[in-house]
Amino acid sequence: MSLAEEYPEQIQKIFAKYPPDRKQSAVMPLLHLAQLGKGFVDRHDLVEIADLCGITETDVAEIVGFYTLYHDKPEGKLRIQVCTDIACALRGADEFLAQLCERLGIRPGETTPDGLVMVEAVMCLAACDKAPMFQVQGPDGISYHENMTVEKTLEFIETARKEVK
Amino acid sequence: MMAHLLLRHRDIPDIGKLDVYRKNGGFEAFKKAVTQMKPQEVIEVVKASGLRGRGGAGFPTGVKWSFVPNNIWPHYVVANADESEPGTFKDREIMESNPFQFLEGVAIAAYAVGANAAYIYLRGEFWPVAAHLDEKIAEMEKAALLGDKLFGTDYSLRIYTHLGAGAYICGEETALLESIEGKRGQPRIRPPFPAVYGLYGKPTVVNNVETLTNVPLIVEKGADWYKSLGTADSAGVKIFSLSGHVKKPGNYELPFGTTFRQLIYEYGGGVLDDRPVKAIMAAGASSAVIVADDKALDTPMDYASVKALGADLGSASVIVINDSVSMDWVINKTIHFFKHESCGKCTPCRDGTYWMLHLIERIERGEEVEANTQLLHTVAKQMQNKCLCPLGEFSTMAVTTAIERFPQDFRG
């Protein structure tokens, strides 16, 4: 199904934010919309978004490549993105990431064999006072999980395993 | 302790509800501005208050507004909610818990510079925060605080949120504007500055969230009142984001001039594991590192005093580092960050951060530590003053100062 068929109202709302002759401004919100549910942008999305915004497919692909929250291939349904920058690292974020990966039997950047969880280190998430913390990029968007422990994270994954199929 | 002016939800828990905000004087300042003041008068009050930008650069806000020319239209206001500096986490708390005061600040700024549309640029990770603000904006529209013919005048205003998608560089105002235009977030050559050539090539004021949140109070209570808070050089209050090796990390809203010692020990509960403070980064990862001796700890936190320590206050993101950490590890972290976030436009930054990362990794592996440290210092120095935006410069601040001020941490 095309984006226009799936999200007609949202698309209208997005374009209403910008001057009528500035359709290119909608490219980022449309990419966020395209990632809902499946977690990445495919070729059909690129073509459709380019068409909606009046730009080329290359222009859209450039945006996907530049910004870290856009992905061009399917990985884990849930991307657990652990902040390991200086402020979080001073409060044990590196150890948290290492232990979490060990318990899941993967290395940072890898996905669990069932395709559910991908764990990666990311840059600062502006929650330095609540480390260790991570964000989850999932089917419904993005959520923050702060003051975390490895045990709490594993529980979160177990709950998600039952909900996200 | 004084009641909070910005983090007002800490005193009035439901201030995030429109009726509660209005019962506490909310939107009176916006109404007063639109119905009783000329735009120029609003700019004059903010100028006289001494308010300076809270995003890091510290530029006088009213002066910035006064640069907007009246012969090119339309005008825009953009709130910078890209908050991505390691160590900074204040704007999110404002937007989540005291959203209307921020939105009222956006509205007053828009009126002052003659803008009928304002955008709030939030980093993509603030997805739920953007959804929250969208709800608040809709409530304002319903209450006729946004829309056409506000308060019976001819003034109209709409506020929109725009989500980024993970790029520190978009906190730089011209990269941010490129991003709203649907392009890669790469800085523009300045001049022309955004006040003349901004969003869609039109005059645009870009202000940080915390800066704008101050504005309703200044319009309501006057410039003299605001100036009476803080120090001569730095008027008003500031939210200090305290993180790293402290027992109680968090946001602390305090007058400028509070000392590092007070922040760390009185408010932050002291240093983790009760060890001595070794170093302070006062402006997040972009900081020159401060040697935390008694003189530094007793330094008042205002723009001029921190400058005198050979550092900057920036966005007041105070990262505390105790003596369990070696500074080579610290700059490995900051270099890694800037290497990842360099947008690639300027060669000194793109290649410089790449080589700095290689050199610090060699140092960490113990390979020719002295020679590589010297080379790292040289590369960092050569990057300074050679990039279009401050990112390249920022990436070198901790590197050069850590090597100069903590030489013992760079011996093989």
Coordinates of C-alpha atoms in Angstrom, one line a residue:
Chain A
M1 CA 0.0 0.0 0.0
S2 CA 1.3 3.5 -0.8
L3 CA 1.8 6.1 1.9
A4 CA -1.0 8.2 0.3
E5 CA -3.4 5.3 0.7
E6 CA -2.3 4.4 4.2
Y7 CA -1.9 7.8 5.8
P8 CA -4.0 10.4 3.8
E9 CA -4.9 12.6 6.8
Q10 CA -1.3 12.6 8.2
I11 CA 0.1 13.6 4.8
Q12 CA -2.3 16.5 4.5
K13 CA -1.4 17.7 8.0
I14 CA 2.3 17.5 7.2
F15 CA 2.0 19.6 4.0
A16 CA -0.2 22.2 5.9
K17 CA 2.8 23.1 8.1
Y18 CA 4.8 24.5 5.2
P19 CA 4.2 27.2 2.6
P20 CA 2.5 25.7 -0.5
D21 CA 5.6 26.3 -2.6
R22 CA 7.9 24.7 -0.1
K23 CA 6.9 21.0 -0.5
Q24 CA 10.5 19.8 0.0
S25 CA 10.2 20.7 3.7
A26 CA 7.9 17.7 4.1
V27 CA 10.6 15.2 3.2
M28 CA 11.7 14.5 6.8
P29 CA 8.2 14.1 8.3
L30 CA 7.2 11.9 5.4
L31 CA 10.3 9.7 6.0
H32 CA 9.3 9.3 9.7
L33 CA 5.8 8.3 8.5
A34 CA 7.2 5.8 6.1
Q35 CA 9.3 4.1 8.8
L36 CA 6.3 3.6 11.1
G37 CA 5.4 -0.1 11.4
K38 CA 8.3 -1.5 9.3
G39 CA 11.3 0.4 10.7
F40 CA 13.0 1.3 7.5
V41 CA 12.4 3.1 4.2
D42 CA 12.2 1.0 1.0
R43 CA 12.5 1.9 -2.6
H44 CA 8.8 2.4 -3.1
D45 CA 8.8 5.0 -0.3
L46 CA 11.7 6.9 -1.8
V47 CA 9.9 7.1 -5.2
E48 CA 6.6 8.1 -3.6
I49 CA 8.1 10.7 -1.2
A50 CA 10.2 12.2 -4.1
D51 CA 7.0 12.5 -6.1
L52 CA 5.0 14.1 -3.2
C53 CA 7.7 16.6 -2.5
G54 CA 8.6 17.4 -6.1
I55 CA 12.2 16.4 -5.8
T56 CA 14.3 13.5 -7.1
E57 CA 14.7 10.1 -5.6
T58 CA 18.4 10.9 -5.1
D59 CA 17.4 14.0 -3.0
V60 CA 15.4 11.7 -0.7
A61 CA 18.1 9.1 -0.5
E62 CA 20.5 11.8 0.5
I63 CA 18.4 12.7 3.5
V64 CA 18.1 9.0 4.5
G65 CA 21.8 8.7 4.3
F66 CA 22.6 11.9 6.3
Y67 CA 20.3 11.5 9.3
T68 CA 21.0 8.6 11.7
L69 CA 17.3 7.9 12.6
Y70 CA 16.5 6.8 9.0
H71 CA 17.3 3.3 7.9
D72 CA 17.4 1.8 4.5
K73 CA 17.3 -1.9 5.4
P74 CA 15.3 -4.0 7.8
E75 CA 17.1 -4.9 11.1
G76 CA 15.7 -5.7 14.5
K77 CA 12.0 -4.7 15.0
L78 CA 13.2 -2.9 18.1
R79 CA 16.4 -0.9 17.9
I80 CA 17.8 -0.5 21.4
Q81 CA 20.1 2.5 21.1
V82 CA 22.3 3.0 24.1
C83 CA 23.9 6.4 24.7
T84 CA 27.6 5.8 25.5
D85 CA 28.8 9.4 25.3
I86 CA 31.0 11.0 27.9
A87 CA 28.3 12.0 30.5
C88 CA 26.6 8.6 30.4
A89 CA 29.9 6.7 30.2
L90 CA 31.0 8.3 33.4
R91 CA 28.0 6.6 35.0
G92 CA 28.6 3.1 33.5
A93 CA 27.0 3.2 30.1
D94 CA 29.8 1.2 28.4
E95 CA 29.6 -1.6 31.0
F96 CA 25.8 -1.5 30.7
L97 CA 26.0 -2.0 26.9
A98 CA 28.6 -4.7 27.1
Q99 CA 26.7 -6.7 29.7
L100 CA 23.4 -6.3 27.9
C101 CA 24.9 -7.6 24.7
E102 CA 26.6 -10.5 26.5
R103 CA 23.2 -11.5 28.0
L104 CA 21.6 -11.3 24.6
G105 CA 24.5 -13.2 23.0
I106 CA 25.2 -10.5 20.4
R107 CA 27.7 -7.8 19.8
P108 CA 26.9 -4.1 19.6
G109 CA 25.4 -3.4 16.1
E110 CA 24.0 -7.0 15.8
T111 CA 20.4 -8.3 15.9
T112 CA 19.2 -11.2 17.9
P113 CA 18.6 -14.4 15.8
D114 CA 14.8 -14.1 16.1
G115 CA 15.1 -10.6 14.4
L116 CA 13.4 -8.9 17.4
V117 CA 16.1 -6.8 19.0
M118 CA 19.0 -4.8 17.6
V119 CA 21.4 -3.2 20.1
E120 CA 23.7 -0.4 19.2
A121 CA 25.7 2.4 20.8
V122 CA 24.5 5.9 19.7
M123 CA 25.5 9.5 20.4
C124 CA 24.1 11.7 23.2
L125 CA 20.4 11.5 23.7
A126 CA 20.0 14.4 26.1
A127 CA 19.3 12.4 29.2
C128 CA 22.7 12.5 30.8
D129 CA 21.3 12.7 34.4
K130 CA 19.5 9.4 34.0
A131 CA 22.2 7.1 32.7
P132 CA 22.4 4.3 31.9
M133 CA 19.6 5.0 29.4
F134 CA 18.6 4.0 25.9
Q135 CA 15.9 4.9 23.4
V136 CA 13.9 2.3 21.5
Q137 CA 13.1 2.9 17.9
G138 CA 10.2 0.6 17.2
P139 CA 7.0 0.2 15.2
D140 CA 5.2 3.1 16.9
G141 CA 8.1 5.6 17.0
I142 CA 10.6 6.4 19.7
S143 CA 10.5 6.0 23.4
Y144 CA 13.1 6.7 26.2
H145 CA 14.1 4.3 28.9
E146 CA 16.0 5.9 31.7
N147 CA 17.9 4.9 34.9
M148 CA 18.1 1.4 33.4
T149 CA 19.7 -1.9 34.6
V150 CA 20.5 -4.9 32.5
E151 CA 17.8 -6.9 34.4
K152 CA 15.1 -4.2 33.8
T153 CA 16.1 -4.1 30.1
L154 CA 15.8 -7.9 29.7
E155 CA 12.4 -7.7 31.3
F156 CA 11.4 -5.0 28.8
I157 CA 12.6 -7.1 25.9
E158 CA 10.6 -10.2 27.2
T159 CA 7.4 -8.1 27.4
A160 CA 8.1 -6.7 24.0
R161 CA 8.7 -10.2 22.6
K162 CA 5.1 -11.1 23.4
E163 CA 3.7 -7.9 22.0
V164 CA 5.7 -7.4 18.8
K165 CA 5.4 -10.3 16.4
Chain B
M1 CA 15.3 29.2 47.9
M2 CA 13.7 31.4 45.3
A3 CA 10.7 30.0 43.4
H4 CA 11.6 28.6 40.0
L5 CA 11.1 31.0 37.1
L6 CA 11.7 28.5 34.3
L7 CA 11.3 25.1 35.9
R8 CA 8.0 26.3 37.4
H9 CA 6.5 22.8 37.4
R10 CA 8.7 22.0 40.4
D11 CA 6.7 24.5 42.4
I12 CA 3.3 24.2 40.6
P13 CA 3.1 20.6 39.4
D14 CA 0.2 21.1 37.0
I15 CA 1.6 24.2 35.3
G16 CA 1.6 22.1 32.1
K17 CA -2.2 22.3 32.0
L18 CA -3.6 25.3 30.2
D19 CA -6.1 26.4 32.8
V20 CA -3.5 26.1 35.6
Y21 CA -0.9 28.0 33.5
R22 CA -3.5 30.8 32.9
K23 CA -4.5 30.9 36.5
N24 CA -0.9 31.6 37.3
G25 CA -0.7 34.6 34.9
G26 CA -0.1 32.6 31.8
F27 CA -0.5 34.3 28.4
E28 CA -1.0 37.7 30.1
A29 CA 2.4 38.8 28.8
F30 CA 1.5 37.7 25.3
K31 CA -1.8 39.5 25.5
K32 CA -0.1 42.6 26.9
A33 CA 2.5 42.6 24.1
V34 CA -0.1 42.2 21.3
T35 CA -2.7 44.6 22.7
Q36 CA -0.6 47.3 24.4
M37 CA 2.9 47.3 23.0
K38 CA 4.4 48.0 19.6
P39 CA 6.8 45.2 18.4
Q40 CA 9.7 47.6 18.7
E41 CA 8.8 48.2 22.4
V42 CA 8.9 44.4 23.1
I43 CA 12.4 44.2 21.5
E44 CA 13.5 47.2 23.6
V45 CA 12.4 45.5 26.9
V46 CA 14.2 42.3 26.0
K47 CA 17.3 44.2 25.0
A48 CA 17.3 46.2 28.2
S49 CA 16.8 43.0 30.3
G50 CA 20.3 41.8 29.3
L51 CA 18.9 38.3 28.3
R52 CA 21.5 36.4 26.4
G53 CA 21.0 33.2 24.3
R54 CA 21.0 30.1 26.4
G55 CA 21.9 27.7 23.6
G56 CA 25.6 28.2 24.1
A57 CA 26.7 31.3 22.2
G58 CA 25.4 33.8 24.7
F59 CA 24.4 36.4 22.1
P60 CA 22.1 39.2 23.4
T61 CA 18.6 38.1 22.5
G62 CA 17.0 41.6 22.0
V63 CA 19.9 42.6 19.7
K64 CA 19.4 39.5 17.6
W65 CA 15.7 40.4 17.2
S66 CA 16.6 44.0 16.2
F67 CA 18.6 42.8 13.2
V68 CA 15.4 41.6 11.4
P69 CA 14.9 44.1 8.5
N70 CA 11.4 45.5 7.7
N71 CA 11.8 45.6 4.0
I72 CA 11.8 41.9 3.3
W73 CA 8.8 39.7 4.2
P74 CA 7.6 37.3 5.6
H75 CA 9.5 36.8 8.8
Y76 CA 9.9 33.6 10.7
V77 CA 10.8 32.6 14.3
V78 CA 12.4 29.2 14.9
A79 CA 12.8 27.7 18.3
N80 CA 16.0 25.6 18.5
A81 CA 15.0 22.4 20.4
D82 CA 17.7 20.3 18.9
E83 CA 19.4 19.8 22.3
S84 CA 22.2 17.4 21.4
E85 CA 25.3 18.6 23.2
P86 CA 26.6 15.8 25.5
G87 CA 25.8 17.0 29.0
T88 CA 22.8 19.1 28.0
F89 CA 19.3 18.0 29.0
K90 CA 17.4 21.2 30.1
D91 CA 15.2 22.0 27.1
R92 CA 13.5 18.7 27.2
E93 CA 12.4 19.2 30.8
I94 CA 11.0 22.6 30.0
M95 CA 9.0 21.4 27.0
E96 CA 7.7 18.3 28.8
S97 CA 6.7 20.0 32.1
N98 CA 6.3 23.7 31.5
P99 CA 5.4 23.8 27.8
F100 CA 3.1 26.8 27.8
Q101 CA 5.7 29.2 29.1
F102 CA 8.0 28.2 26.3
L103 CA 5.2 28.4 23.7
E104 CA 4.2 31.9 25.1
G105 CA 7.9 32.9 24.6
V106 CA 7.8 31.7 21.0
A107 CA 4.6 33.7 20.5
I108 CA 6.0 36.9 22.0
A109 CA 9.2 36.6 20.0
A110 CA 7.1 36.1 16.8
Y111 CA 5.0 39.2 17.6
A112 CA 8.2 41.2 18.3
V113 CA 9.8 40.5 15.0
G114 CA 6.6 40.5 12.9
A115 CA 6.4 36.8 12.2
N116 CA 3.1 35.1 11.5
A117 CA 4.6 31.6 11.5
A118 CA 7.0 30.0 14.0
Y119 CA 8.6 26.5 13.8
I120 CA 9.9 24.5 16.7
Y121 CA 12.8 22.3 15.5
L122 CA 13.1 19.3 17.8
R123 CA 15.7 16.6 17.5
G124 CA 14.2 13.4 16.1
E125 CA 14.7 11.6 19.3
F126 CA 12.2 14.0 21.0
W127 CA 9.4 12.3 19.1
P128 CA 7.1 12.0 22.1
V129 CA 8.0 15.6 23.1
A130 CA 6.9 16.9 19.7
A131 CA 3.6 15.0 20.0
H132 CA 3.1 16.5 23.5
L133 CA 3.8 20.0 22.1
D134 CA 1.4 19.4 19.2
E135 CA -1.4 18.8 21.7
K136 CA -0.5 21.9 23.6
I137 CA -0.5 24.0 20.4
A138 CA -3.9 22.6 19.5
E139 CA -5.2 23.6 23.0
M140 CA -3.9 27.1 22.4
E141 CA -5.6 27.3 19.0
K142 CA -8.9 26.2 20.6
A143 CA -8.5 28.9 23.3
A144 CA -7.8 31.6 20.6
L145 CA -4.3 32.1 21.8
L146 CA -3.1 31.1 18.3
G147 CA -4.7 31.7 15.0
D148 CA -6.2 34.7 13.3
K149 CA -7.0 38.1 14.8
L150 CA -5.6 37.4 18.2
F151 CA -7.1 39.4 21.1
G152 CA -9.2 41.3 18.7
T153 CA -6.2 42.7 16.8
D154 CA -5.0 42.1 13.2
Y155 CA -2.1 39.9 14.4
S156 CA -2.2 36.3 13.5
L157 CA 0.2 33.5 14.4
R158 CA 0.6 29.8 13.9
I159 CA 3.2 27.5 15.5
Y160 CA 4.4 24.2 14.0
T161 CA 6.7 21.5 15.2
H162 CA 9.3 20.0 12.9
L163 CA 11.2 16.8 13.8
G164 CA 14.8 16.3 12.9
A165 CA 16.2 12.8 12.6
G166 CA 19.5 12.5 14.5
A167 CA 22.2 15.0 13.7
Y168 CA 24.0 17.1 16.3
I169 CA 24.9 19.6 13.5
C170 CA 21.3 20.7 13.2
G171 CA 21.7 22.6 16.5
E172 CA 23.8 25.0 14.5
E173 CA 21.3 27.6 13.3
T174 CA 21.9 27.6 9.6
A175 CA 22.2 23.8 9.4
L176 CA 18.9 23.7 11.3
L177 CA 17.2 26.0 8.7
E178 CA 18.6 23.8 5.9
S179 CA 17.0 20.8 7.7
I180 CA 13.6 22.4 7.9
E181 CA 13.9 23.1 4.1
G182 CA 14.2 19.4 3.6
K183 CA 17.9 19.2 3.0
R184 CA 21.0 17.7 4.6
G185 CA 21.8 19.6 7.8
Q186 CA 24.9 21.4 6.6
P187 CA 25.8 24.9 7.7
R188 CA 25.6 27.9 5.4
I189 CA 28.3 30.4 4.8
R190 CA 27.6 33.5 6.9
P191 CA 27.1 36.4 6.3
P192 CA 24.3 36.8 5.4
F193 CA 23.0 35.8 8.9
P194 CA 19.6 34.2 9.4
A195 CA 18.2 37.5 10.7
V196 CA 18.4 38.7 7.1
Y197 CA 18.5 35.5 5.0
G198 CA 17.1 32.6 7.1
L199 CA 14.3 30.1 6.5
Y200 CA 13.3 30.0 2.8
G201 CA 15.7 32.9 2.4
K202 CA 13.6 35.2 4.6
P203 CA 14.5 37.1 7.8
T204 CA 14.4 34.6 10.6
V205 CA 15.2 34.7 14.3
V206 CA 16.5 31.4 15.8
N207 CA 16.4 31.1 19.6
N208 CA 17.0 28.3 22.1
V209 CA 14.1 26.9 24.1
E210 CA 15.4 28.1 27.4
T211 CA 16.0 31.6 26.0
L212 CA 12.4 31.9 24.8
T213 CA 11.1 30.5 28.1
N214 CA 12.5 33.6 29.9
V215 CA 10.7 36.0 27.6
P216 CA 7.2 36.0 29.1
L217 CA 8.6 36.9 32.5
I218 CA 10.6 39.7 31.2
V219 CA 7.6 41.2 29.4
E220 CA 5.5 40.7 32.5
K221 CA 7.8 41.9 35.2
G222 CA 10.1 44.3 33.3
A223 CA 13.8 44.5 32.3
D224 CA 14.9 46.0 35.6
W225 CA 13.5 43.1 37.6
Y226 CA 15.3 40.6 35.3
K227 CA 18.6 42.4 35.5
S228 CA 18.5 42.4 39.2
L229 CA 18.9 38.6 39.1
G230 CA 22.3 37.2 38.2
T231 CA 25.5 39.2 37.7
A232 CA 26.4 42.4 35.9
D233 CA 27.7 40.5 32.9
S234 CA 25.1 37.7 32.9
A235 CA 21.6 38.7 33.8
G236 CA 18.9 36.4 35.1
V237 CA 18.7 32.8 35.9
K238 CA 20.2 29.8 34.2
I239 CA 19.4 26.1 34.2
F240 CA 22.6 24.2 34.9
S241 CA 22.5 20.7 33.7
L242 CA 24.7 18.7 36.1
S243 CA 26.0 15.3 35.1
G244 CA 28.9 12.9 35.4
H245 CA 30.4 12.0 38.7
V246 CA 28.0 13.6 41.1
K247 CA 25.6 12.0 43.5
K248 CA 22.5 13.9 42.4
P249 CA 22.8 14.7 38.7
G250 CA 19.9 16.8 37.2
N251 CA 18.8 20.3 36.2
Y252 CA 19.3 23.1 38.7
E253 CA 17.9 26.5 38.0
L254 CA 20.1 29.0 39.8
P255 CA 21.1 32.6 39.4
F256 CA 24.2 33.3 37.3
G257 CA 27.2 33.7 39.7
T258 CA 26.6 30.5 41.7
T259 CA 29.9 28.8 42.1
F260 CA 31.0 25.4 40.8
R261 CA 31.5 24.3 44.4
Q262 CA 27.9 25.2 45.3
L263 CA 26.5 23.5 42.3
I264 CA 28.5 20.3 42.8
Y265 CA 28.4 20.0 46.6
E266 CA 25.3 21.8 47.7
Y267 CA 23.0 20.9 44.9
G268 CA 24.6 17.9 43.4
G269 CA 25.2 16.2 46.7
G270 CA 28.9 15.9 46.2
V271 CA 31.1 13.7 44.1
L272 CA 30.4 10.1 43.4
D273 CA 32.4 7.8 45.7
D274 CA 33.5 10.9 47.6
R275 CA 36.6 11.3 45.5
P276 CA 38.1 14.7 44.6
V277 CA 36.9 16.5 41.5
K278 CA 39.6 16.3 38.9
A279 CA 38.2 18.2 35.9
I280 CA 35.1 20.1 35.0
M281 CA 33.6 20.5 31.5
A282 CA 31.3 23.5 31.9
A283 CA 29.9 23.5 28.3
G284 CA 29.4 19.8 27.6
A285 CA 31.6 17.9 25.2
S286 CA 32.6 21.2 23.5
S287 CA 34.3 22.5 26.6
A288 CA 37.8 23.3 27.3
V289 CA 38.5 21.2 30.4
I290 CA 38.9 23.1 33.6
V291 CA 41.4 21.9 36.2
A292 CA 39.2 21.6 39.3
D293 CA 41.4 23.3 41.9
D294 CA 40.1 25.5 44.7
K295 CA 40.3 28.6 42.5
A296 CA 38.1 27.0 39.8
L297 CA 35.6 25.5 42.3
D298 CA 35.1 28.9 43.9
T299 CA 34.6 30.6 40.5
P300 CA 31.2 32.1 40.0
M301 CA 29.4 30.6 37.0
D302 CA 28.8 33.5 34.7
Y303 CA 30.0 34.1 31.1
A304 CA 33.0 36.3 32.0
S305 CA 34.3 34.4 35.0
V306 CA 34.3 31.1 33.3
K307 CA 36.0 32.7 30.3
A308 CA 38.7 33.9 32.7
L309 CA 39.4 30.2 33.6
G310 CA 40.2 29.5 30.0
A311 CA 36.9 27.9 29.2
D312 CA 33.3 28.8 28.3
L313 CA 30.0 28.5 30.1
G314 CA 28.2 27.7 26.9
S315 CA 24.9 26.1 27.6
A316 CA 26.0 25.5 31.2
S317 CA 26.2 21.7 30.9
V318 CA 28.5 20.9 33.7
I319 CA 30.1 17.5 33.4
V320 CA 32.0 16.5 36.6
I321 CA 34.9 14.2 36.3
N322 CA 36.6 12.6 39.4
D323 CA 40.1 11.4 39.9
S324 CA 39.3 7.8 38.8
V325 CA 39.4 8.9 35.2
S326 CA 42.3 9.6 32.9
M327 CA 41.9 12.5 30.5
D328 CA 43.0 10.5 27.4
W329 CA 39.8 8.4 27.9
V330 CA 37.8 11.6 28.2
I331 CA 39.0 13.0 24.9
N332 CA 38.7 9.6 23.2
K333 CA 35.0 9.9 24.0
T334 CA 34.6 13.5 22.8
I335 CA 36.6 13.0 19.6
H336 CA 34.5 9.9 18.8
F337 CA 31.4 12.1 19.2
F338 CA 32.6 14.9 17.0
K339 CA 34.0 12.6 14.3
H340 CA 30.5 10.9 14.1
E341 CA 28.7 14.3 14.1
S342 CA 30.9 16.2 11.6
C343 CA 28.6 17.0 8.7
G344 CA 31.5 16.6 6.2
K345 CA 31.2 20.0 4.6
C346 CA 34.5 21.6 5.7
T347 CA 37.7 19.6 5.1
P348 CA 39.5 20.7 8.3
C349 CA 36.6 19.3 10.4
R350 CA 35.8 16.2 8.3
D351 CA 39.4 15.1 8.0
G352 CA 40.6 16.6 11.3
T353 CA 38.2 14.7 13.4
Y354 CA 39.0 11.5 11.5
W355 CA 42.7 11.9 12.2
M356 CA 42.2 13.0 15.8
L357 CA 40.3 9.7 16.3
H358 CA 43.1 7.7 14.8
L359 CA 45.7 9.4 16.9
I360 CA 43.9 9.1 20.2
E361 CA 43.3 5.4 19.4
R362 CA 47.0 4.9 18.9
I363 CA 47.7 6.7 22.2
E364 CA 45.2 4.4 23.9
R365 CA 47.0 1.4 22.5
G366 CA 50.3 2.8 23.9
E367 CA 51.9 3.4 20.5
E368 CA 54.5 6.1 20.6
V369 CA 52.5 8.0 23.1
E370 CA 54.5 11.2 23.3
A371 CA 55.0 11.7 19.6
N372 CA 51.3 10.9 18.9
T373 CA 50.1 13.2 21.6
Q374 CA 52.2 16.0 20.2
L375 CA 50.8 15.3 16.7
L376 CA 47.2 15.1 18.1
H377 CA 47.8 18.6 19.7
T378 CA 49.1 19.9 16.4
V379 CA 46.2 18.6 14.3
A380 CA 43.7 20.0 16.8
K381 CA 45.4 23.4 16.7
Q382 CA 45.4 23.4 12.9
M383 CA 41.7 22.8 12.8
Q384 CA 40.9 25.9 14.9
N385 CA 39.4 28.9 13.1
K386 CA 39.1 27.1 9.8
C387 CA 35.5 25.8 9.7
L388 CA 32.2 27.4 8.6
C389 CA 30.5 26.5 11.9
P390 CA 31.7 26.0 15.5
L391 CA 31.6 22.2 15.4
G392 CA 35.1 21.9 14.1
E393 CA 36.4 24.3 16.7
F394 CA 34.3 22.6 19.5
S395 CA 35.9 19.2 18.6
T396 CA 39.3 20.5 19.5
M397 CA 38.6 22.4 22.7
A398 CA 38.8 19.4 25.1
V399 CA 41.7 17.9 23.1
T400 CA 44.1 20.8 23.3
T401 CA 43.2 21.7 26.9
A402 CA 43.4 18.2 28.2
I403 CA 46.9 17.7 26.7
E404 CA 48.0 21.1 28.0
R405 CA 46.4 21.0 31.5
F406 CA 46.8 17.3 32.3
P407 CA 50.1 16.3 30.7
Q408 CA 50.6 13.5 33.2
D409 CA 47.7 11.6 31.6
F410 CA 49.5 11.5 28.3
R411 CA 52.7 9.6 29.2
G412 CA 53.4 6.2 27.9

